[in-house]
Short mmCIF file of C-alpha atoms in Angstrom, two decimals:
data_model
loop_
_atom_site.label_atom_id
_atom_site.label_comp_id
_atom_site.label_asym_id
_atom_site.label_seq_id
_atom_site.Cartn_x
_atom_site.Cartn_y
_atom_site.Cartn_z
CA MET U 1 -260.91 -64.64 -73.44
CA VAL U 2 -260.41 -60.68 -75.17
CA LEU U 3 -263.41 -60.29 -77.63
CA MET U 4 -261.38 -56.97 -79.41
CA ALA U 5 -258.54 -54.94 -78.57
CA VAL U 6 -258.38 -51.66 -76.68
CA PRO U 7 -257.80 -49.43 -79.32
CA ARG U 8 -259.87 -51.00 -81.56
CA PHE U 9 -262.77 -51.17 -78.33
CA GLU U 10 -262.12 -47.21 -77.92
CA ARG U 11 -262.47 -46.51 -81.17
CA PHE U 12 -265.95 -48.77 -82.01
CA PHE U 13 -267.81 -47.42 -79.28
CA ARG U 14 -266.53 -43.81 -80.47
CA ALA U 15 -268.19 -44.35 -83.74
CA ALA U 16 -270.59 -46.02 -82.37
CA ALA U 17 -272.52 -43.16 -79.67
CA GLY U 18 -269.33 -40.75 -78.56
CA LEU U 19 -268.71 -42.78 -75.72
CA ASP U 20 -264.81 -42.34 -74.20
CA VAL U 21 -264.45 -46.69 -72.57
CA ASP U 22 -261.09 -47.61 -71.77
CA LYS U 23 -259.68 -51.01 -71.42
CA ALA U 24 -261.91 -52.24 -67.80
CA ASP U 25 -264.68 -51.28 -70.31
CA LEU U 26 -263.30 -54.18 -72.36
CA ARG U 27 -264.03 -56.83 -69.32
CA ARG U 28 -267.02 -56.38 -68.32
CA TYR U 29 -268.31 -55.98 -72.81
CA ASN U 30 -266.34 -59.55 -72.92
CA ASP U 31 -268.91 -60.69 -70.38
CA PHE U 32 -271.74 -58.83 -72.11
CA VAL U 33 -271.48 -60.23 -75.88
CA ASN U 34 -270.20 -64.24 -74.96
CA GLY U 35 -273.23 -63.86 -72.69
CA LYS U 36 -275.98 -62.33 -74.78
CA LEU U 37 -275.49 -64.65 -77.92
CA TYR U 38 -274.80 -67.79 -75.78
CA ASP U 39 -278.48 -67.16 -74.36
CA LEU U 40 -279.27 -66.20 -78.49
CA LEU U 41 -277.85 -69.50 -79.15
CA VAL U 42 -279.83 -71.50 -76.75
CA ILE U 43 -282.80 -70.01 -78.26
CA ALA U 44 -282.12 -70.53 -81.66
CA GLU U 45 -281.42 -74.35 -80.69
CA ALA U 46 -284.54 -74.78 -79.02
CA HIS U 47 -286.45 -73.50 -82.21
CA ALA U 48 -283.86 -76.06 -84.62
CA LYS U 49 -285.57 -78.45 -82.04
CA ALA U 50 -288.73 -77.68 -82.32
CA ASN U 51 -288.82 -78.13 -85.82
CA GLY U 52 -287.06 -81.15 -85.74
CA ARG U 53 -283.37 -80.25 -86.71
CA ASP U 54 -280.32 -80.55 -85.15
CA VAL U 55 -278.21 -77.84 -87.70
CA VAL U 56 -279.24 -74.23 -86.21
CA GLU U 57 -280.59 -72.47 -89.14
CA PRO U 58 -280.57 -68.72 -89.93
CA TRP U 59 -284.22 -68.20 -89.65
CA ASP U 60 -283.86 -69.93 -85.82
CA LEU U 61 -281.75 -66.74 -83.80
CA PRO U 62 -284.14 -65.34 -82.27
CA VAL U 63 -283.43 -62.02 -83.89
CA THR U 64 -286.32 -59.04 -83.12
CA LYS U 65 -286.22 -55.83 -85.17
CA GLY U 66 -284.71 -53.46 -82.89
CA LEU U 67 -281.81 -55.74 -83.30
CA GLN U 68 -281.86 -56.55 -86.95
CA GLU U 69 -281.81 -53.01 -87.39
CA SER U 70 -278.57 -52.60 -85.36
CA ILE U 71 -277.14 -55.58 -87.44
CA HIS U 72 -277.74 -52.89 -89.93
CA ARG U 73 -276.20 -49.78 -88.60
CA PHE U 74 -273.34 -51.83 -87.66
CA ARG U 75 -272.78 -53.06 -90.89
CA GLU U 76 -272.78 -49.15 -92.61
CA LEU U 77 -269.99 -48.51 -89.48
CA ASP U 78 -267.71 -50.68 -91.74
CA HIS U 79 -266.65 -52.08 -88.18
CA ASP U 80 -265.57 -55.64 -88.31
CA ILE U 81 -265.47 -58.13 -84.79
CA ALA U 82 -262.68 -60.96 -85.18
CA LEU U 83 -265.05 -64.01 -84.67
CA THR U 84 -262.76 -66.84 -83.79
CA PRO U 85 -262.54 -65.18 -80.21
CA VAL U 86 -266.48 -65.63 -79.85
CA LEU U 87 -265.95 -68.91 -80.43
CA GLU U 88 -263.70 -69.95 -78.15
CA ARG U 89 -265.41 -68.79 -74.97
CA LEU U 90 -269.03 -69.88 -76.07
CA ALA U 91 -266.59 -73.59 -76.11
CA ALA U 92 -266.64 -72.80 -72.33
CA PHE U 93 -270.25 -72.75 -71.83
CA PRO U 94 -272.04 -75.82 -71.67
CA PRO U 95 -272.55 -77.39 -75.35
CA LEU U 96 -275.30 -76.84 -78.01
CA ASN U 97 -277.04 -79.74 -78.16
CA GLY U 98 -276.89 -79.24 -81.83
CA SER U 99 -274.43 -77.97 -83.92
CA LEU U 100 -274.49 -74.46 -85.72
CA GLY U 101 -275.04 -74.63 -89.78
CA THR U 102 -272.45 -72.60 -91.91
CA GLU U 103 -274.48 -69.43 -92.54
CA VAL U 104 -275.36 -69.42 -89.03
CA VAL U 105 -271.69 -68.94 -87.80
CA GLU U 106 -271.04 -67.00 -90.52
CA ARG U 107 -273.54 -64.56 -89.26
CA LEU U 108 -272.66 -64.63 -85.84
CA PRO U 109 -269.91 -61.66 -86.26
CA GLU U 110 -272.77 -58.93 -87.20
CA VAL U 111 -275.03 -60.29 -84.68
CA VAL U 112 -272.31 -59.38 -81.51
CA GLY U 113 -271.06 -56.07 -84.16
CA GLY U 114 -275.52 -55.86 -83.47
CA LEU U 115 -275.30 -56.37 -80.10
CA SER U 116 -272.14 -54.03 -79.41
CA LEU U 117 -273.67 -51.17 -81.22
CA ALA U 118 -277.55 -51.57 -79.67
CA LEU U 119 -275.44 -51.88 -75.79
CA ALA U 120 -273.33 -48.61 -77.22
CA ARG U 121 -276.63 -46.98 -78.11
CA THR U 122 -278.57 -47.83 -74.62
CA PHE U 123 -275.93 -46.08 -72.89
CA LYS U 124 -276.93 -42.80 -74.93
CA ILE U 125 -280.59 -42.73 -73.81
CA LEU U 126 -280.20 -43.60 -70.17
CA ASP U 127 -278.09 -40.35 -70.28
CA PRO U 128 -277.50 -38.31 -73.03
CA GLY U 129 -274.91 -36.09 -71.27
CA ARG U 130 -272.19 -39.16 -70.34
CA LYS U 131 -269.22 -39.73 -72.42
CA ASN U 132 -267.37 -42.08 -70.00
CA PRO U 133 -270.64 -44.42 -68.43
CA THR U 134 -269.80 -45.87 -65.16
CA ALA U 135 -269.91 -49.40 -63.28
CA GLU U 136 -273.18 -49.25 -62.23
CA GLU U 137 -274.25 -47.24 -65.73
CA TRP U 138 -272.49 -50.51 -67.11
CA ASP U 139 -275.11 -52.40 -64.56
CA ARG U 140 -278.35 -50.67 -65.79
CA ALA U 141 -277.78 -50.99 -69.48
CA ILE U 142 -277.20 -55.09 -69.51
CA SER U 143 -280.37 -54.74 -67.05
CA VAL U 144 -282.09 -53.61 -69.83
CA PHE U 145 -280.64 -56.30 -72.28
CA GLU U 146 -281.39 -58.94 -69.70
CA LEU U 147 -285.17 -58.05 -69.56
CA LEU U 148 -284.92 -57.93 -73.53
CA LEU U 149 -283.07 -60.88 -74.76
#
């Protein structure tokens, strides 16, 4: 399942962090975004359940200060990411016990945008001179997110 088209993906990473990515990187990116989004939703569901609700609300999403800042920077870039493929991909994961509130569904594209921007900028932190991330660098960047999100 493709989250965004290759040219759009390339433009986004170039605008976000001055990186040159290609079609081979798109699969890694899709896997990262879908996996992290699902992880966030699982935690959000647990928050809702702990508060006696079946519906996940925006305040249930575990959005850290850093992710919130990346979401704001994403808005400034004025890039939009199609949400439908993300939701279709989530359907392949084990289903959540609760449901997502309307406001949560509306916020997901910006959460995906924030995750995407944070990932792009992580490459520059790991190797400021790098223009085209290698497979090993993708693994390292994703490992950082696994530790923190």
